[in-house]
Amino acid sequence: MTDAAPPGAGLGKDLVGLEGLTGDQIRTILDTAEPFKEISERRIKKVPVLRGKTIVNLFFEPSTRTRISFEFAEKRLSADTVNISATGSSVQKGETLVDTARTLEAMRIDMVVMRHGSSGAARFLADRIPSNVINGGDGQHEHPTQALLDLLTLRDRFGELDGLKVCIVGDILHSRVARSNIWGLLKVGAEVAVCGPRTLIPLGIEELGVSVFGRVEEAIEWSDALYVLRLQLERMKAGFIPSVREYNRVFGVSAERLERAKEALVVLHPGPMNRGVEIDSDVADGPRSVILPQVTNGVAVRMAVLYLLAGGRPDAAEAAKQGET
Amino acid sequence: MPGTTGGREKVMDRDAVEATLRELAGLIADRTEDPADLMVVGIRRRGVELADRIADHLERAGFAPVDTGSLDITLYRDDFEQVGPRPVIGPTELPGEITGRRVVLVDDVLYTGRTVRAALDELADFGRPRRIELCVLVDRGGRELPIQPDYVGRRLEVPPGRQVAVSVPDLDGDLCVCLVDTAEAG
Amino acid sequence: MLDPSRDVDGIGDLLVVDGRIEAAGGTLQGPDGCEMQDASGLVVAPGLVDLHVHFREPGGEHKETIATGARAAAAGGFTTVWTMPNTDPPIDDPAAVGFVRAEGERAGGARVMPIGAASVGLSGERMTEVGEMVAAGAVAVSDDGHPIWNAGLLRRLLEYTQTFGIPVLQHSEVRELAGFGVMNEGKVSTALGLRGQPNAAEAAMVARDIQLAELTGGHLHVCHVSARQTVEQLRLARERGLRVTSEVTPHHLALTETAVRGYRTEAKMNPPLRTEEDREAVRRALVDGVIDVIATDHAPHHYEEKEREFDDAPFGIVGLETALGLAMCELVEPGHLSLAGLVDRMSCSPARIMGIDAGTLRPGSPADIVLFDPGERWTVEPEAFLSRSRNTPFRGRELTGRVHVTLVGGVERYRRRAPDEAA
């Protein structure tokens, strides 16, 4: 990708995906998220750091958790937020994305969080407006803040991501969560595998540096962490799998299957879950599940990303040092 | 000193700083009626270690364990727009509920007063202390806000182009106060 | 003077009388008062022939008209272009064919030869009035843009067209495999999260179609070959002596799927850009003669239509004005083809396989001639295109080989303005 950010702590203008980041940049985001966890535990869960900033949450696809998580993060940083969803907006009246972008820009906003159904939409927007753009999920491309919160959750649990064995199970083909996790995990030194029906494993995935397990039992034995993806039920209609029942029988993550897992294995899921399809309730609610810590970390990671991208020009760094220590 | 060029000019050595901190602890102790009410909170980064040392002196002077804490004011700065790349944020750790307590804020150098302003704002988000006092090792003047310290270790005249650099053992390997050229400060 | 159709490569004179070549080679004496054209330093070659262009008229005049397209073709050194029928409405009856012919003649650019639709409304269901369209001036039939997916229909077409001696041009794609793919399926599509089309979508259709060509004896022309497996199928057809011809575009010779990175819609085309292995395979096939010709698949689109999400942007790029320069850079400069070989693939060979009176400087032939400087370097500036559209991934690329003059029937249809004139 051409969206490589400068090395070090700076992330550049936008967060489009993890493919364009370095391991150091990812670690900086995770480190920055740590102090933000504490803010959410305070009596007054708010700091004034983004006071006066206007952030637009532009959601072309329905999303409850991602939008709410971003909104919490924005509000806890004292930003002013505006939510725009595709329903009832001018987008449905045929307005192009480039016109939507220009219209927003004309209202003098500072940041945009966008969820969009087309891969590359975040890059498209970022290239056309001076505001910071954060990708809240674009088509089947990337969902970087989801992967960052997953990395933070794994780091909380294991202390170290280097050398960790993580297997992503399910519909890799259509999953932006899988792609962002693959890039993110590889960049911080983890080993990554994928597992699922061959119809849902994209061609060329091995060339990204991941291995492929055909059977979920093998994946479970190998893994330190199992990342279970949501199975979109429409995949059955499209003929990728014969039935949901069979999917659960062959690829479902159940307590029984986890008996052969390592002692410390944890299970992640990006939500919302199809209980009884890709994951059984006794796993989702069981001791190996870190699904709720994922949600908590989501707010902290998004606060960190907003904080790191907002305002601030690198050339002002020196000037700022001249003040009080 | 006017005419001094380049390098660092040490104005307080380890013994001088240590003695000053002991004096500051004494001044705080003089005004303390209920030691359990007191909380000593350092402002990140160098105020934290100074606060710990002041608390040590208080304890050695017979005060029962003194509650200490730390405050990271990064997210409350009023010059956030001008700062970049983003400064690293440290944790804010307060030893408990601050409402109704007497909080002594400790920082290394008092200059414009903006850091203290940020610290006061942050404390207000945690609760409503009965009283907040300010203790600084060095006051170099140059206030831009109506903020004055309650306890001052040393007042320094700082010539143009120079600034005050406080070193603490954990971060800098030494305990001292120097005047340095602004260009090489940081 | 370069005329691969007669193995001519040397310095000489060319005499044109009444739109036809009177004599070629040696020192010639024209009649009194004849116009002299000094072409020293330039290559004089038969005008280029492009079997595959899309001029959007009727229905898409904001992208290209027959007139702008024909003039862009002349600027690219082309003297004959075959226009695909997928306009709106499509060119699927004799009246529509006649319209394209007439507009082409008025355009004052390259000769415009309409390809009629293979099926009514390009729907892939019912055969068009092929004979009537031929009578009105159609030179071939095709549903390009869509495959003729119905094997029964393609069989009938390959049989029926034999009466009229025209080929069936096939856009080879098994739709069930191509799906809604917007680029090549592989590592890059996986990383970008874009739906891919596998090589097999093209090669499987070509394999099927070759069987039908063998069954019927009809002339099958495979458009824009992109996959190495397709090349293997074409090689088999060649070995079996079937009437199967094929083309490759300059962009499939010049680019790979990595050009899509960054979601660059100007690199979105169908068939998609493939891998380096595929690119090498089609290049070798063109050099070996397994692929017969270069055709541009000139596909103009308006700026706004490409300025959008990758999934929603239309397929295709313009190609007429960059074709010669790209072919020089990709084939002649690296030594894969001689200059004569290139002129053959872009002029003589397309004329020969389609049996049209072009692609030669033989006395008696129409005076369709291009004069170009094979060593001149220039930078692609889409704003300077004569085409109405600018959708090219080659913006800013330096090319070698530039057209100076294009004559169609002895009449000058393009002359490059010298830089000082342009100012």
PDB file of N, CA and C in Angstrom, chain C residues 3-83:
ATOM      1  N   ASP C   3       7.082  -2.263 -44.415  1.00  0.00           N
ATOM      2  CA  ASP C   3       5.832  -2.918 -44.790  1.00  0.00           C
ATOM      3  C   ASP C   3       5.991  -4.420 -44.641  1.00  0.00           C
ATOM      4  N   PRO C   4       5.740  -4.915 -43.438  1.00  0.00           N
ATOM      5  CA  PRO C   4       5.929  -6.348 -43.183  1.00  0.00           C
ATOM      6  C   PRO C   4       5.069  -7.214 -44.115  1.00  0.00           C
ATOM      7  N   SER C   5       4.000  -6.652 -44.682  1.00  0.00           N
ATOM      8  CA  SER C   5       3.159  -7.480 -45.546  1.00  0.00           C
ATOM      9  C   SER C   5       3.917  -7.869 -46.810  1.00  0.00           C
ATOM     10  N   ARG C   6       4.956  -7.090 -47.155  1.00  0.00           N
ATOM     11  CA  ARG C   6       5.745  -7.426 -48.343  1.00  0.00           C
ATOM     12  C   ARG C   6       7.222  -7.572 -47.994  1.00  0.00           C
ATOM     13  N   ASP C   7       7.522  -7.704 -46.714  1.00  0.00           N
ATOM     14  CA  ASP C   7       8.911  -7.802 -46.273  1.00  0.00           C
ATOM     15  C   ASP C   7       9.760  -6.624 -46.713  1.00  0.00           C
ATOM     16  N   VAL C   8       9.198  -5.442 -46.687  1.00  0.00           N
ATOM     17  CA  VAL C   8       9.945  -4.250 -47.086  1.00  0.00           C
ATOM     18  C   VAL C   8      10.433  -3.530 -45.833  1.00  0.00           C
ATOM     19  N   ASP C   9      11.706  -3.198 -45.819  1.00  0.00           N
ATOM     20  CA  ASP C   9      12.269  -2.432 -44.712  1.00  0.00           C
ATOM     21  C   ASP C   9      13.459  -1.653 -45.255  1.00  0.00           C
ATOM     22  N   GLY C  10      13.233  -0.416 -45.644  1.00  0.00           N
ATOM     23  CA  GLY C  10      14.341   0.362 -46.198  1.00  0.00           C
ATOM     24  C   GLY C  10      13.876   1.751 -46.569  1.00  0.00           C
ATOM     25  N   ILE C  11      14.814   2.515 -47.096  1.00  0.00           N
ATOM     26  CA  ILE C  11      14.488   3.893 -47.472  1.00  0.00           C
ATOM     27  C   ILE C  11      13.904   3.889 -48.881  1.00  0.00           C
ATOM     28  N   GLY C  12      12.861   4.671 -49.058  1.00  0.00           N
ATOM     29  CA  GLY C  12      12.287   4.709 -50.402  1.00  0.00           C
ATOM     30  C   GLY C  12      11.156   5.713 -50.479  1.00  0.00           C
ATOM     31  N   ASP C  13      10.642   5.876 -51.665  1.00  0.00           N
ATOM     32  CA  ASP C  13       9.552   6.815 -51.903  1.00  0.00           C
ATOM     33  C   ASP C  13       8.231   6.065 -51.974  1.00  0.00           C
ATOM     34  N   LEU C  14       7.162   6.817 -51.766  1.00  0.00           N
ATOM     35  CA  LEU C  14       5.827   6.241 -51.814  1.00  0.00           C
ATOM     36  C   LEU C  14       4.967   7.224 -52.608  1.00  0.00           C
ATOM     37  N   LEU C  15       4.266   6.708 -53.609  1.00  0.00           N
ATOM     38  CA  LEU C  15       3.441   7.580 -54.450  1.00  0.00           C
ATOM     39  C   LEU C  15       1.981   7.213 -54.272  1.00  0.00           C
ATOM     40  N   VAL C  16       1.201   8.221 -53.919  1.00  0.00           N
ATOM     41  CA  VAL C  16      -0.226   8.017 -53.698  1.00  0.00           C
ATOM     42  C   VAL C  16      -0.996   8.778 -54.764  1.00  0.00           C
ATOM     43  N   VAL C  17      -1.898   8.077 -55.416  1.00  0.00           N
ATOM     44  CA  VAL C  17      -2.736   8.737 -56.422  1.00  0.00           C
ATOM     45  C   VAL C  17      -4.185   8.365 -56.170  1.00  0.00           C
ATOM     46  N   ASP C  18      -5.026   9.378 -56.049  1.00  0.00           N
ATOM     47  CA  ASP C  18      -6.456   9.164 -55.864  1.00  0.00           C
ATOM     48  C   ASP C  18      -6.775   8.243 -54.694  1.00  0.00           C
ATOM     49  N   GLY C  19      -6.057   8.453 -53.593  1.00  0.00           N
ATOM     50  CA  GLY C  19      -6.376   7.695 -52.388  1.00  0.00           C
ATOM     51  C   GLY C  19      -5.843   6.277 -52.376  1.00  0.00           C
ATOM     52  N   ARG C  20      -5.126   5.914 -53.427  1.00  0.00           N
ATOM     53  CA  ARG C  20      -4.558   4.562 -53.436  1.00  0.00           C
ATOM     54  C   ARG C  20      -3.054   4.650 -53.635  1.00  0.00           C
ATOM     55  N   ILE C  21      -2.410   3.581 -53.172  1.00  0.00           N
ATOM     56  CA  ILE C  21      -0.966   3.554 -53.335  1.00  0.00           C
ATOM     57  C   ILE C  21      -0.661   3.186 -54.788  1.00  0.00           C
ATOM     58  N   GLU C  22       0.085   4.058 -55.438  1.00  0.00           N
ATOM     59  CA  GLU C  22       0.404   3.874 -56.860  1.00  0.00           C
ATOM     60  C   GLU C  22       1.694   3.069 -56.973  1.00  0.00           C
ATOM     61  N   ALA C  23       2.673   3.453 -56.169  1.00  0.00           N
ATOM     62  CA  ALA C  23       3.954   2.760 -56.206  1.00  0.00           C
ATOM     63  C   ALA C  23       4.640   2.938 -54.868  1.00  0.00           C
ATOM     64  N   ALA C  24       5.456   1.949 -54.495  1.00  0.00           N
ATOM     65  CA  ALA C  24       6.158   2.022 -53.225  1.00  0.00           C
ATOM     66  C   ALA C  24       7.554   1.476 -53.392  1.00  0.00           C
ATOM     67  N   GLY C  25       8.569   2.234 -52.913  1.00  0.00           N
ATOM     68  CA  GLY C  25       9.943   1.768 -52.920  1.00  0.00           C
ATOM     69  C   GLY C  25      10.767   2.427 -54.007  1.00  0.00           C
ATOM     70  N   GLY C  26      12.074   2.519 -53.739  1.00  0.00           N
ATOM     71  CA  GLY C  26      12.981   3.107 -54.704  1.00  0.00           C
ATOM     72  C   GLY C  26      12.787   4.611 -54.829  1.00  0.00           C
ATOM     73  N   THR C  27      13.310   5.185 -55.906  1.00  0.00           N
ATOM     74  CA  THR C  27      13.132   6.614 -56.149  1.00  0.00           C
ATOM     75  C   THR C  27      12.034   6.778 -57.176  1.00  0.00           C
ATOM     76  N   LEU C  28      11.015   7.518 -56.782  1.00  0.00           N
ATOM     77  CA  LEU C  28       9.846   7.637 -57.646  1.00  0.00           C
ATOM     78  C   LEU C  28       9.706   9.076 -58.117  1.00  0.00           C
ATOM     79  N   GLN C  29       9.106   9.237 -59.284  1.00  0.00           N
ATOM     80  CA  GLN C  29       8.844  10.558 -59.824  1.00  0.00           C
ATOM     81  C   GLN C  29       7.335  10.738 -59.891  1.00  0.00           C
ATOM     82  N   GLY C  30       6.810  11.661 -59.112  1.00  0.00           N
ATOM     83  CA  GLY C  30       5.379  11.905 -59.135  1.00  0.00           C
ATOM     84  C   GLY C  30       4.981  12.758 -60.314  1.00  0.00           C
ATOM     85  N   PRO C  31       3.714  12.812 -60.623  1.00  0.00           N
ATOM     86  CA  PRO C  31       3.248  13.692 -61.692  1.00  0.00           C
ATOM     87  C   PRO C  31       3.484  15.160 -61.312  1.00  0.00           C
ATOM     88  N   ASP C  32       3.488  16.030 -62.274  1.00  0.00           N
ATOM     89  CA  ASP C  32       3.727  17.445 -62.015  1.00  0.00           C
ATOM     90  C   ASP C  32       2.686  17.986 -61.035  1.00  0.00           C
ATOM     91  N   GLY C  33       3.159  18.852 -60.153  1.00  0.00           N
ATOM     92  CA  GLY C  33       2.243  19.501 -59.224  1.00  0.00           C
ATOM     93  C   GLY C  33       1.781  18.632 -58.082  1.00  0.00           C
ATOM     94  N   CYS C  34       2.368  17.491 -57.934  1.00  0.00           N
ATOM     95  CA  CYS C  34       1.911  16.634 -56.834  1.00  0.00           C
ATOM     96  C   CYS C  34       2.494  17.136 -55.513  1.00  0.00           C
ATOM     97  N   GLU C  35       1.798  16.818 -54.442  1.00  0.00           N
ATOM     98  CA  GLU C  35       2.180  17.294 -53.112  1.00  0.00           C
ATOM     99  C   GLU C  35       3.325  16.429 -52.591  1.00  0.00           C
ATOM    100  N   MET C  36       4.336  17.078 -52.040  1.00  0.00           N
ATOM    101  CA  MET C  36       5.485  16.328 -51.534  1.00  0.00           C
ATOM    102  C   MET C  36       5.422  16.279 -50.008  1.00  0.00           C
ATOM    103  N   GLN C  37       5.776  15.147 -49.471  1.00  0.00           N
ATOM    104  CA  GLN C  37       5.806  15.007 -48.009  1.00  0.00           C
ATOM    105  C   GLN C  37       7.158  14.414 -47.648  1.00  0.00           C
ATOM    106  N   ASP C  38       7.937  15.166 -46.919  1.00  0.00           N
ATOM    107  CA  ASP C  38       9.265  14.670 -46.538  1.00  0.00           C
ATOM    108  C   ASP C  38       9.137  13.912 -45.225  1.00  0.00           C
ATOM    109  N   ALA C  39       9.412  12.637 -45.294  1.00  0.00           N
ATOM    110  CA  ALA C  39       9.269  11.804 -44.095  1.00  0.00           C
ATOM    111  C   ALA C  39      10.618  11.332 -43.597  1.00  0.00           C
ATOM    112  N   SER C  40      11.660  12.073 -43.884  1.00  0.00           N
ATOM    113  CA  SER C  40      12.974  11.595 -43.448  1.00  0.00           C
ATOM    114  C   SER C  40      13.032  11.582 -41.928  1.00  0.00           C
ATOM    115  N   GLY C  41      13.618  10.536 -41.398  1.00  0.00           N
ATOM    116  CA  GLY C  41      13.695  10.373 -39.945  1.00  0.00           C
ATOM    117  C   GLY C  41      12.471   9.697 -39.369  1.00  0.00           C
ATOM    118  N   LEU C  42      11.449   9.509 -40.172  1.00  0.00           N
ATOM    119  CA  LEU C  42      10.236   8.861 -39.687  1.00  0.00           C
ATOM    120  C   LEU C  42      10.069   7.493 -40.341  1.00  0.00           C
ATOM    121  N   VAL C  43       9.329   6.640 -39.654  1.00  0.00           N
ATOM    122  CA  VAL C  43       8.964   5.355 -40.244  1.00  0.00           C
ATOM    123  C   VAL C  43       7.648   5.547 -40.993  1.00  0.00           C
ATOM    124  N   VAL C  44       7.613   5.072 -42.225  1.00  0.00           N
ATOM    125  CA  VAL C  44       6.382   5.091 -43.002  1.00  0.00           C
ATOM    126  C   VAL C  44       5.872   3.651 -43.040  1.00  0.00           C
ATOM    127  N   ALA C  45       4.676   3.444 -42.475  1.00  0.00           N
ATOM    128  CA  ALA C  45       4.176   2.071 -42.353  1.00  0.00           C
ATOM    129  C   ALA C  45       2.688   2.056 -42.689  1.00  0.00           C
ATOM    130  N   PRO C  46       2.163   0.879 -43.004  1.00  0.00           N
ATOM    131  CA  PRO C  46       0.721   0.801 -43.205  1.00  0.00           C
ATOM    132  C   PRO C  46      -0.002   1.232 -41.930  1.00  0.00           C
ATOM    133  N   GLY C  47      -1.096   1.932 -42.089  1.00  0.00           N
ATOM    134  CA  GLY C  47      -1.832   2.438 -40.936  1.00  0.00           C
ATOM    135  C   GLY C  47      -2.237   1.317 -39.994  1.00  0.00           C
ATOM    136  N   LEU C  48      -2.301   1.638 -38.695  1.00  0.00           N
ATOM    137  CA  LEU C  48      -2.611   0.617 -37.698  1.00  0.00           C
ATOM    138  C   LEU C  48      -4.098   0.263 -37.750  1.00  0.00           C
ATOM    139  N   VAL C  49      -4.374  -0.992 -37.395  1.00  0.00           N
ATOM    140  CA  VAL C  49      -5.738  -1.510 -37.432  1.00  0.00           C
ATOM    141  C   VAL C  49      -6.089  -2.014 -36.039  1.00  0.00           C
ATOM    142  N   ASP C  50      -7.170  -1.486 -35.466  1.00  0.00           N
ATOM    143  CA  ASP C  50      -7.589  -1.877 -34.117  1.00  0.00           C
ATOM    144  C   ASP C  50      -8.936  -2.584 -34.217  1.00  0.00           C
ATOM    145  N   LEU C  51      -8.954  -3.852 -33.874  1.00  0.00           N
ATOM    146  CA  LEU C  51     -10.163  -4.662 -34.031  1.00  0.00           C
ATOM    147  C   LEU C  51     -11.130  -4.507 -32.853  1.00  0.00           C
ATOM    148  N   HIS C  52     -10.807  -3.637 -31.908  1.00  0.00           N
ATOM    149  CA  HIS C  52     -11.620  -3.650 -30.689  1.00  0.00           C
ATOM    150  C   HIS C  52     -11.616  -2.279 -30.014  1.00  0.00           C
ATOM    151  N   VAL C  53     -12.609  -1.465 -30.350  1.00  0.00           N
ATOM    152  CA  VAL C  53     -12.761  -0.185 -29.650  1.00  0.00           C
ATOM    153  C   VAL C  53     -14.223   0.011 -29.257  1.00  0.00           C
ATOM    154  N   HIS C  54     -14.426   0.851 -28.243  1.00  0.00           N
ATOM    155  CA  HIS C  54     -15.779   1.227 -27.827  1.00  0.00           C
ATOM    156  C   HIS C  54     -15.926   2.734 -28.005  1.00  0.00           C
ATOM    157  N   PHE C  55     -16.708   3.138 -29.011  1.00  0.00           N
ATOM    158  CA  PHE C  55     -17.065   4.557 -29.157  1.00  0.00           C
ATOM    159  C   PHE C  55     -18.499   4.618 -28.646  1.00  0.00           C
ATOM    160  N   ARG C  56     -18.778   5.389 -27.686  1.00  0.00           N
ATOM    161  CA  ARG C  56     -19.994   5.224 -26.891  1.00  0.00           C
ATOM    162  C   ARG C  56     -21.277   5.716 -27.545  1.00  0.00           C
ATOM    163  N   GLU C  57     -21.199   6.135 -28.779  1.00  0.00           N
ATOM    164  CA  GLU C  57     -22.376   6.671 -29.447  1.00  0.00           C
ATOM    165  C   GLU C  57     -23.131   5.557 -30.162  1.00  0.00           C
ATOM    166  N   PRO C  58     -24.419   5.433 -29.988  1.00  0.00           N
ATOM    167  CA  PRO C  58     -25.305   6.322 -29.243  1.00  0.00           C
ATOM    168  C   PRO C  58     -25.389   5.965 -27.755  1.00  0.00           C
ATOM    169  N   GLY C  59     -25.807   6.920 -26.970  1.00  0.00           N
ATOM    170  CA  GLY C  59     -26.146   6.673 -25.574  1.00  0.00           C
ATOM    171  C   GLY C  59     -25.114   7.115 -24.571  1.00  0.00           C
ATOM    172  N   GLY C  60     -23.844   7.162 -24.988  1.00  0.00           N
ATOM    173  CA  GLY C  60     -22.810   7.544 -24.021  1.00  0.00           C
ATOM    174  C   GLY C  60     -21.925   8.630 -24.575  1.00  0.00           C
ATOM    175  N   GLU C  61     -22.549   9.613 -25.216  1.00  0.00           N
ATOM    176  CA  GLU C  61     -21.769  10.640 -25.916  1.00  0.00           C
ATOM    177  C   GLU C  61     -20.922  11.489 -24.977  1.00  0.00           C
ATOM    178  N   HIS C  62     -21.243  11.461 -23.685  1.00  0.00           N
ATOM    179  CA  HIS C  62     -20.395  12.210 -22.752  1.00  0.00           C
ATOM    180  C   HIS C  62     -19.047  11.516 -22.548  1.00  0.00           C
ATOM    181  N   LYS C  63     -18.978  10.239 -22.908  1.00  0.00           N
ATOM    182  CA  LYS C  63     -17.708   9.512 -22.787  1.00  0.00           C
ATOM    183  C   LYS C  63     -16.905   9.606 -24.093  1.00  0.00           C
ATOM    184  N   GLU C  64     -17.602   9.402 -25.205  1.00  0.00           N
ATOM    185  CA  GLU C  64     -16.949   9.402 -26.511  1.00  0.00           C
ATOM    186  C   GLU C  64     -18.044   9.414 -27.558  1.00  0.00           C
ATOM    187  N   THR C  65     -17.749  10.072 -28.685  1.00  0.00           N
ATOM    188  CA  THR C  65     -18.644   9.950 -29.826  1.00  0.00           C
ATOM    189  C   THR C  65     -17.876   9.227 -30.922  1.00  0.00           C
ATOM    190  N   ILE C  66     -18.593   8.865 -31.957  1.00  0.00           N
ATOM    191  CA  ILE C  66     -17.909   8.233 -33.070  1.00  0.00           C
ATOM    192  C   ILE C  66     -16.880   9.201 -33.643  1.00  0.00           C
ATOM    193  N   ALA C  67     -17.237  10.476 -33.682  1.00  0.00           N
ATOM    194  CA  ALA C  67     -16.322  11.469 -34.243  1.00  0.00           C
ATOM    195  C   ALA C  67     -15.069  11.635 -33.379  1.00  0.00           C
ATOM    196  N   THR C  68     -15.241  11.808 -32.065  1.00  0.00           N
ATOM    197  CA  THR C  68     -14.059  11.997 -31.213  1.00  0.00           C
ATOM    198  C   THR C  68     -13.220  10.729 -31.183  1.00  0.00           C
ATOM    199  N   GLY C  69     -13.891   9.593 -31.181  1.00  0.00           N
ATOM    200  CA  GLY C  69     -13.173   8.325 -31.170  1.00  0.00           C
ATOM    201  C   GLY C  69     -12.358   8.137 -32.440  1.00  0.00           C
ATOM    202  N   ALA C  70     -12.967   8.460 -33.581  1.00  0.00           N
ATOM    203  CA  ALA C  70     -12.271   8.268 -34.849  1.00  0.00           C
ATOM    204  C   ALA C  70     -11.059   9.190 -34.949  1.00  0.00           C
ATOM    205  N   ARG C  71     -11.194  10.386 -34.402  1.00  0.00           N
ATOM    206  CA  ARG C  71     -10.055  11.309 -34.443  1.00  0.00           C
ATOM    207  C   ARG C  71      -8.969  10.885 -33.445  1.00  0.00           C
ATOM    208  N   ALA C  72      -9.388  10.381 -32.283  1.00  0.00           N
ATOM    209  CA  ALA C  72      -8.397   9.865 -31.326  1.00  0.00           C
ATOM    210  C   ALA C  72      -7.639   8.696 -31.942  1.00  0.00           C
ATOM    211  N   ALA C  73      -8.368   7.867 -32.712  1.00  0.00           N
ATOM    212  CA  ALA C  73      -7.729   6.731 -33.368  1.00  0.00           C
ATOM    213  C   ALA C  73      -6.671   7.213 -34.349  1.00  0.00           C
ATOM    214  N   ALA C  74      -7.025   8.209 -35.158  1.00  0.00           N
ATOM    215  CA  ALA C  74      -6.057   8.735 -36.125  1.00  0.00           C
ATOM    216  C   ALA C  74      -4.835   9.293 -35.401  1.00  0.00           C
ATOM    217  N   ALA C  75      -5.078   9.941 -34.255  1.00  0.00           N
ATOM    218  CA  ALA C  75      -3.952  10.488 -33.493  1.00  0.00           C
ATOM    219  C   ALA C  75      -3.052   9.375 -32.971  1.00  0.00           C
ATOM    220  N   GLY C  76      -3.619   8.203 -32.781  1.00  0.00           N
ATOM    221  CA  GLY C  76      -2.826   7.070 -32.314  1.00  0.00           C
ATOM    222  C   GLY C  76      -2.188   6.300 -33.457  1.00  0.00           C
ATOM    223  N   GLY C  77      -2.384   6.749 -34.694  1.00  0.00           N
ATOM    224  CA  GLY C  77      -1.785   6.072 -35.843  1.00  0.00           C
ATOM    225  C   GLY C  77      -2.686   5.029 -36.464  1.00  0.00           C
ATOM    226  N   PHE C  78      -3.919   4.944 -35.983  1.00  0.00           N
ATOM    227  CA  PHE C  78      -4.847   3.944 -36.516  1.00  0.00           C
ATOM    228  C   PHE C  78      -5.588   4.510 -37.726  1.00  0.00           C
ATOM    229  N   THR C  79      -5.731   3.674 -38.738  1.00  0.00           N
ATOM    230  CA  THR C  79      -6.476   4.087 -39.930  1.00  0.00           C
ATOM    231  C   THR C  79      -7.778   3.304 -40.064  1.00  0.00           C
ATOM    232  N   THR C  80      -7.875   2.200 -39.308  1.00  0.00           N
ATOM    233  CA  THR C  80      -9.112   1.421 -39.292  1.00  0.00           C
ATOM    234  C   THR C  80      -9.386   0.983 -37.859  1.00  0.00           C
ATOM    235  N   VAL C  81     -10.633   1.183 -37.428  1.00  0.00           N
ATOM    236  CA  VAL C  81     -11.029   0.652 -36.115  1.00  0.00           C
ATOM    237  C   VAL C  81     -12.354  -0.084 -36.257  1.00  0.00           C
ATOM    238  N   TRP C  82     -12.484  -1.141 -35.487  1.00  0.00           N
ATOM    239  CA  TRP C  82     -13.742  -1.892 -35.415  1.00  0.00           C
ATOM    240  C   TRP C  82     -14.424  -1.512 -34.107  1.00  0.00           C
ATOM    241  N   THR C  83     -15.662  -1.038 -34.220  1.00  0.00           N
ATOM    242  CA  THR C  83     -16.357  -0.565 -33.028  1.00  0.00           C
ATOM    243  C   THR C  83     -17.299  -1.635 -32.494  1.00  0.00           C
TER     244      THR C  83
END
